[in-house]
Short mmCIF file of C-alpha atoms in Angstrom, two decimals:
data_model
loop_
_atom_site.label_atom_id
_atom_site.label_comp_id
_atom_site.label_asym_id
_atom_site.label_seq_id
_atom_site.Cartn_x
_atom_site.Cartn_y
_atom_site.Cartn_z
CA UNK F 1 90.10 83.46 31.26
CA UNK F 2 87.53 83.45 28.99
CA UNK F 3 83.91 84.69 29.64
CA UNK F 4 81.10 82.15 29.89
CA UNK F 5 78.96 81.75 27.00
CA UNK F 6 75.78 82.98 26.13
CA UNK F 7 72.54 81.08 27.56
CA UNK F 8 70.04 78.87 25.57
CA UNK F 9 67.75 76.73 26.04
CA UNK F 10 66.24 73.33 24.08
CA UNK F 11 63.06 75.43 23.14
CA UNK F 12 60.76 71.86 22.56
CA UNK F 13 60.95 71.13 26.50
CA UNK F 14 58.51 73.63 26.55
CA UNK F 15 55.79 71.56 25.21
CA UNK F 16 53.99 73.95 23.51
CA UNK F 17 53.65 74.45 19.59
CA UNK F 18 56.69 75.81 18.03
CA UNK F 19 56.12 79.51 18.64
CA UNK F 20 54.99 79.50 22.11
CA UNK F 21 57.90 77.32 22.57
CA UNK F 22 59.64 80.38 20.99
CA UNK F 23 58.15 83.17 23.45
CA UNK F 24 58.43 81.24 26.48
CA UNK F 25 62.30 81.13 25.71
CA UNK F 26 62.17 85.02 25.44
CA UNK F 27 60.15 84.87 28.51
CA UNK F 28 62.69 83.04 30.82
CA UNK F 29 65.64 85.53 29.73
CA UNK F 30 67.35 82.96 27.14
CA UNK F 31 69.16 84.63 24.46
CA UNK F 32 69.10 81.84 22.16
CA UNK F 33 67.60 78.50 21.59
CA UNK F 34 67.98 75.26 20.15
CA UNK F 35 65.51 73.69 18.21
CA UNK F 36 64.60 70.06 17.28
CA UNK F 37 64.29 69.66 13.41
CA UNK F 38 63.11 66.13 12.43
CA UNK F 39 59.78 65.87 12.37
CA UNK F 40 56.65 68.19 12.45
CA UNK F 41 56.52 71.99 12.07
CA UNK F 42 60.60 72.23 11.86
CA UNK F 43 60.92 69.01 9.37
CA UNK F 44 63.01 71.05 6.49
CA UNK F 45 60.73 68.71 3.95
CA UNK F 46 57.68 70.88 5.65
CA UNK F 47 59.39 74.28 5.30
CA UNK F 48 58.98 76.46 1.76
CA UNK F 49 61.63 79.06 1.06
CA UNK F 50 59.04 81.93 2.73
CA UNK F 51 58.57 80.06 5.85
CA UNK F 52 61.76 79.70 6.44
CA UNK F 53 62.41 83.29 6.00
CA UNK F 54 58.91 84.18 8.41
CA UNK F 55 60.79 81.86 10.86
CA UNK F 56 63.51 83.40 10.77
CA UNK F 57 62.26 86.87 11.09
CA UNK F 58 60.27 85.85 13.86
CA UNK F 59 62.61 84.88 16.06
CA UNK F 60 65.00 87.60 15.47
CA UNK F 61 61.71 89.90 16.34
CA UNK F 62 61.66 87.83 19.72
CA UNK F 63 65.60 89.01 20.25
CA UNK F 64 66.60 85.78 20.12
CA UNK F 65 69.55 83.54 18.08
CA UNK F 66 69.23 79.90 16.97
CA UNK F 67 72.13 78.27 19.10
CA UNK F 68 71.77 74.82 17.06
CA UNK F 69 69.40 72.62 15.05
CA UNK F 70 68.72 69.06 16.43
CA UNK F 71 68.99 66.17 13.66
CA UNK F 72 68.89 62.68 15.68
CA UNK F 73 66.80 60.33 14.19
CA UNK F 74 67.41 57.87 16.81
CA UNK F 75 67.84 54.16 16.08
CA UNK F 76 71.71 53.16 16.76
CA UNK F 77 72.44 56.77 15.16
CA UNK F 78 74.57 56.16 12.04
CA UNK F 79 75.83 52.35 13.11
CA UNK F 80 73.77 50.30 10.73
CA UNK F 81 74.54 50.97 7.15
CA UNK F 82 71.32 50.44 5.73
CA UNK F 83 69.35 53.27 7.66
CA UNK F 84 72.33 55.85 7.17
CA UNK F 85 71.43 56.80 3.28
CA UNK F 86 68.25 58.36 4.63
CA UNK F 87 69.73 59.64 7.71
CA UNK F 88 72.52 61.41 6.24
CA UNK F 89 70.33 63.36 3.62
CA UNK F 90 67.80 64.14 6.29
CA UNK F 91 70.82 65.77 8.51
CA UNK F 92 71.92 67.46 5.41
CA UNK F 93 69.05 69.30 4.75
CA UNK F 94 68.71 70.18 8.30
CA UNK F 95 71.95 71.35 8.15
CA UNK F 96 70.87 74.08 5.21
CA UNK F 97 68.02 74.84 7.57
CA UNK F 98 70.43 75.68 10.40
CA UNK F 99 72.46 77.82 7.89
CA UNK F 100 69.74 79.73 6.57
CA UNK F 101 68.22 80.27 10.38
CA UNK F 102 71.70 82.19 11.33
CA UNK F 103 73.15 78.78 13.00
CA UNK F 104 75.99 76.73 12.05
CA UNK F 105 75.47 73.91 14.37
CA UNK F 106 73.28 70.85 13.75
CA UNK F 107 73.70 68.15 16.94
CA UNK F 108 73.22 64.61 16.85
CA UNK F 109 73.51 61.36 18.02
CA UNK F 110 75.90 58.82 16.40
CA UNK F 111 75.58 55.95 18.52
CA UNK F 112 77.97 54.20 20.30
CA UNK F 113 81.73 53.95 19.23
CA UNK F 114 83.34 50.76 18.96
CA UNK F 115 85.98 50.27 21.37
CA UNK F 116 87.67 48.69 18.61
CA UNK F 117 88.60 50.19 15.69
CA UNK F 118 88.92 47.15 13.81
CA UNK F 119 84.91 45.84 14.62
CA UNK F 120 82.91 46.64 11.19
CA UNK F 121 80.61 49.40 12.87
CA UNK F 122 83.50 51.94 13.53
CA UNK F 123 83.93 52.25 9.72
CA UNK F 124 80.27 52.58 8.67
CA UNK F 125 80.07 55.06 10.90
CA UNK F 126 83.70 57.13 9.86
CA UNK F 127 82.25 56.90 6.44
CA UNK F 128 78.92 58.04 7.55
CA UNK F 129 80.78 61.13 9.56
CA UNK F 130 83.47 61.63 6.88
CA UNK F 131 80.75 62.34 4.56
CA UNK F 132 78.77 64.48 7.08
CA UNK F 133 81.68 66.27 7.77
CA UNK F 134 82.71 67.30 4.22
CA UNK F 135 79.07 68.58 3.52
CA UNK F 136 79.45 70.98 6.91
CA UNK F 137 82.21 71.74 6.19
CA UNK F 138 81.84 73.23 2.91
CA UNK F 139 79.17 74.61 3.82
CA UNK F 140 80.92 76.57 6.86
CA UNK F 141 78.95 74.44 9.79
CA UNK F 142 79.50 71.46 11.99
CA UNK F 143 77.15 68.53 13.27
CA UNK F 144 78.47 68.12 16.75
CA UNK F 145 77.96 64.72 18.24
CA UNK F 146 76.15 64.91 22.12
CA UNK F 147 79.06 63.13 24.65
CA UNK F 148 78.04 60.66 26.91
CA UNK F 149 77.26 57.39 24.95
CA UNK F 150 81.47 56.71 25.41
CA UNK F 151 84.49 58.40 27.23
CA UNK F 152 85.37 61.64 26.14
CA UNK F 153 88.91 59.99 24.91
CA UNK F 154 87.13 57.62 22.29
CA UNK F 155 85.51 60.17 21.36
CA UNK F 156 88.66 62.35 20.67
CA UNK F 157 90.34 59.25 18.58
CA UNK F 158 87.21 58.79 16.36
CA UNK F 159 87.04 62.35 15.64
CA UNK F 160 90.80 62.79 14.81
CA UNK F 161 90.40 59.64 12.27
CA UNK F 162 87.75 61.87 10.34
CA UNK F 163 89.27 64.04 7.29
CA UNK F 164 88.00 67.62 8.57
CA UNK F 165 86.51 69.05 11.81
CA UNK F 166 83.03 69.09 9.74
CA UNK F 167 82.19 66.89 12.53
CA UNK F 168 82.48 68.25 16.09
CA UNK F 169 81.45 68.01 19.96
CA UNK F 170 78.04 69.02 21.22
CA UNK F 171 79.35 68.76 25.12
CA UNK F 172 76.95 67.05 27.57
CA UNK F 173 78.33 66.84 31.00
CA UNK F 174 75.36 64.93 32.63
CA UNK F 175 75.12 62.33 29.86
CA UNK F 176 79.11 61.20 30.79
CA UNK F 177 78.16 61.20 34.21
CA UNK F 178 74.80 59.29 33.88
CA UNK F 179 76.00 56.52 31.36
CA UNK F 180 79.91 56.33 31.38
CA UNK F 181 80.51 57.81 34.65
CA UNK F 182 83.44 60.03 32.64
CA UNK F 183 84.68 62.99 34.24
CA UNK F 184 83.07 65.84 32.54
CA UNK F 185 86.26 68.39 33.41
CA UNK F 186 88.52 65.83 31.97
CA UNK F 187 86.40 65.45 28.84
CA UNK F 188 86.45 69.53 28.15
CA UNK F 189 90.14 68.98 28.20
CA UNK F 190 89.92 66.36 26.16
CA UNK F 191 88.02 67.53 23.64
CA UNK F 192 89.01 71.07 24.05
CA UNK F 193 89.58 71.26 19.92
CA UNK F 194 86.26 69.99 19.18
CA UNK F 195 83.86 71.68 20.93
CA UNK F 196 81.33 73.72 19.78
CA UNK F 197 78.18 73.83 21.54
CA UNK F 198 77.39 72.89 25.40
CA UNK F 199 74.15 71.66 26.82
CA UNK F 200 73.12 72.49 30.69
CA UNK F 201 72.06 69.59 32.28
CA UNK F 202 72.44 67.65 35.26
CA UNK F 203 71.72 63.90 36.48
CA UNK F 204 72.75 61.22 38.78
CA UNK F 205 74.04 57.82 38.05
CA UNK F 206 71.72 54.89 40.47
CA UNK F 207 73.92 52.13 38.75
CA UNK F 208 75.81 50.89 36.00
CA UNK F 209 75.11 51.36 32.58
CA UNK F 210 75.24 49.61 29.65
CA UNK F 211 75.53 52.36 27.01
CA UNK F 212 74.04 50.15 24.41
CA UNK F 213 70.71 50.21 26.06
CA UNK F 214 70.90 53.21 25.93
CA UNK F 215 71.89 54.64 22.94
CA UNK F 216 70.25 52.22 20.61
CA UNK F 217 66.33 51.45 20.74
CA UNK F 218 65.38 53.92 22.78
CA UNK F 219 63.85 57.40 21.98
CA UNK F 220 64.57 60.29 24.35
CA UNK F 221 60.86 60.16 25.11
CA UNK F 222 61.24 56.49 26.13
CA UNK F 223 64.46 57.54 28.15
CA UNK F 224 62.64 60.49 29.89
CA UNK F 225 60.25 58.38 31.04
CA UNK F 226 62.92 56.38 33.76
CA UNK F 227 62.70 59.60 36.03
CA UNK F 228 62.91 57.12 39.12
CA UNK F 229 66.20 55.93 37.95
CA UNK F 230 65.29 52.62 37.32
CA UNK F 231 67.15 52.47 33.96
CA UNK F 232 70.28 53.03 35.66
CA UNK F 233 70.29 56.93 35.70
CA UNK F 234 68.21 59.94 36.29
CA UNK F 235 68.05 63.72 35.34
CA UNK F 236 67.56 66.15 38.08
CA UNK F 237 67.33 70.05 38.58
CA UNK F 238 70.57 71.65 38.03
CA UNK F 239 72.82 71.77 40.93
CA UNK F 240 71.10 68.40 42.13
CA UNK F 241 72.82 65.53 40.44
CA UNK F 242 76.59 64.94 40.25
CA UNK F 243 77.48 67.40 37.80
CA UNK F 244 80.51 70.04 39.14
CA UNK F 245 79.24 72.65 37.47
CA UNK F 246 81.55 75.37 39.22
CA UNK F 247 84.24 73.12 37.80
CA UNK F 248 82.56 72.31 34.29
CA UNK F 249 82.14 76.41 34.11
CA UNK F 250 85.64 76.68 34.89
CA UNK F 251 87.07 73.68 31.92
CA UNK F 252 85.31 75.99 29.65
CA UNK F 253 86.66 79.11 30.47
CA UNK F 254 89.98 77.91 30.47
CA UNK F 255 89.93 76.30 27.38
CA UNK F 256 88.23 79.80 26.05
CA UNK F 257 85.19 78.32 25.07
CA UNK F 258 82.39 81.06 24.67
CA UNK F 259 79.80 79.52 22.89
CA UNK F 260 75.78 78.87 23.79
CA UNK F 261 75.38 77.09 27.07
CA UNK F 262 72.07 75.63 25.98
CA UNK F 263 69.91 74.14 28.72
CA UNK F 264 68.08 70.74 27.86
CA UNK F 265 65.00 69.81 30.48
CA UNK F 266 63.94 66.20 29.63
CA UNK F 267 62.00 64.67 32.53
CA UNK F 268 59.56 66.66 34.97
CA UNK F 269 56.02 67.85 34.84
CA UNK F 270 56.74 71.88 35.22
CA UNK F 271 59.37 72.20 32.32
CA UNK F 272 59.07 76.46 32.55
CA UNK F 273 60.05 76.55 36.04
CA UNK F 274 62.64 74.30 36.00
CA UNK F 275 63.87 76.38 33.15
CA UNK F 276 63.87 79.92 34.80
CA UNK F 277 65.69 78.27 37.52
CA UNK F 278 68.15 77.16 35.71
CA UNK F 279 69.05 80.17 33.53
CA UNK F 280 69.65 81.62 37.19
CA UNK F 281 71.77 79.37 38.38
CA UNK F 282 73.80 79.98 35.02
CA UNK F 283 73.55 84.00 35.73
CA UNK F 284 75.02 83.40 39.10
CA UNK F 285 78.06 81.56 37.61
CA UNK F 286 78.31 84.14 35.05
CA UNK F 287 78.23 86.94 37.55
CA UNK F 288 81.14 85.61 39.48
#
């Protein structure tokens, strides 16, 4: 069985400005970390050719890697046509960010999948994908969209209707618990061929969830800000909300998955502790 992955973490739940963000993940033991890209200091649009490089070479100096790039730029993802010109060049360049950073992994948000193949959205957003994917792809990378806005096997169908793997899985357990109420360990199976970067998270489902409501208006800042689980879900320390991780530790091993496990802290006023605790809870796991 394979080993477990190496550990990241989302280095923005910090809070801090980008390079304190940085050192703090070198502080709490990660060896990599994920970074947001779409607005601000890590906007490609605000990054010459040497501050890339000074990037770079900074956070090799700190020891770590760049797991992934983050390029979701919110608003029903790639579902309405209009908005997905912009979108899709804005991923694009964060995707030749990623490359030139050492990663090969942008994650997103697509929105919601049609359960119908037939209703208009589920093309606009295979084109939007297909032509994501063939720019990746080329390139030697994948965007890898988050689970959780629809089952893991919905998932699997849209992705096998695309012409390359270009376009891949960034694997959430907690989102398919808080908003489908999928089975994480089903959905590694499931989308054992896609997968390509993992986020450590947990959460717990107060009621049922319209994913649309979810996945459409709302930014992750407004989402965060339901920590009493009034929107129908919350996120909680690891190890307190309804994710197996023993088991979810276990569908990756055996599917020989031994990429980042990148831990994402949304909600919560003391982001660094929560963080060192859960890059223990991942050692114990990994020391098993």
């Amino acid at each position: 069985m394979a080993a477990l992955g190496k550990i990241g973490v989302i280095a923005d739940a910090f809070k801090l400005d980008l390079r304190d963000n940085l050192r703090k993940a070198q502080e709490v033991g990660a060896d990599g970390v994920q970074i947001w890209a779409t607005e601000g200091a890590m906007d490609p649009d605000n990054l010459n050719n040497e501050q890339r490089r000074e990037l770079k070479s900074f956070i090799q100096e700190l020891g770590l890697e760049v797991s992934a790039l983050c390029a979701d730029y919110g608003g029903h993802g790639f579902r309405k046509e209009a908005d997905n010109l912009w979108k899709i060049e804005k991923s694009k360049k964060v995707m030749t960010l990623a490359l030139e950073l050492g990663s090969p992994i942008v994650t997103t948000h697509i929105g919601v999948i049609p359960e119908q193949t037939s209703d208009p959205e589920y093309a606009i957003m295979q084109r939007a994908c297909n032509e994501l994917a063939s720019f990746a792809s080329d390139m030697g990378g994948y965007f890898a969209i988050e689970t959780g806005p629809e089952p893991a096997e919905r998932l699997k169908i849209f992705l096998d209707s695309l012409d390359n793997k270009g376009v891949a899985v960034n694997f959430d357990p907690a989102n398919m618990v808080m908003v489908t109420g999928d089975d994480p360990v089903q959905g590694v199976h499931t989308l054992r061929d896609y997968i390509v970067h993992t986020h450590v998270k947990d959460g717990i489902r107060t009621a049922e969830v319209n994913p649309y409501d979810v996945y459409g208006d709302l930014s992750h800042e407004q989402i965060a800000a339901f920590e009493d689980g009034s929107i129908g879900f919350r996120e909680v320390a690891l190890g307190e909300g309804q994710v197996d991780f023993a088991a979810y530790f276990e569908a990756l091993q055996a599917i020989g998955y031994t990429g980042y496990l990148t831990i994402e802290r949304e909600v919560g006023n003391q982001p660094e502790q929560d963080i060192r605790q859960a890059v223990e809870f991942i050692r114990r796991f990994k020391a098993k």
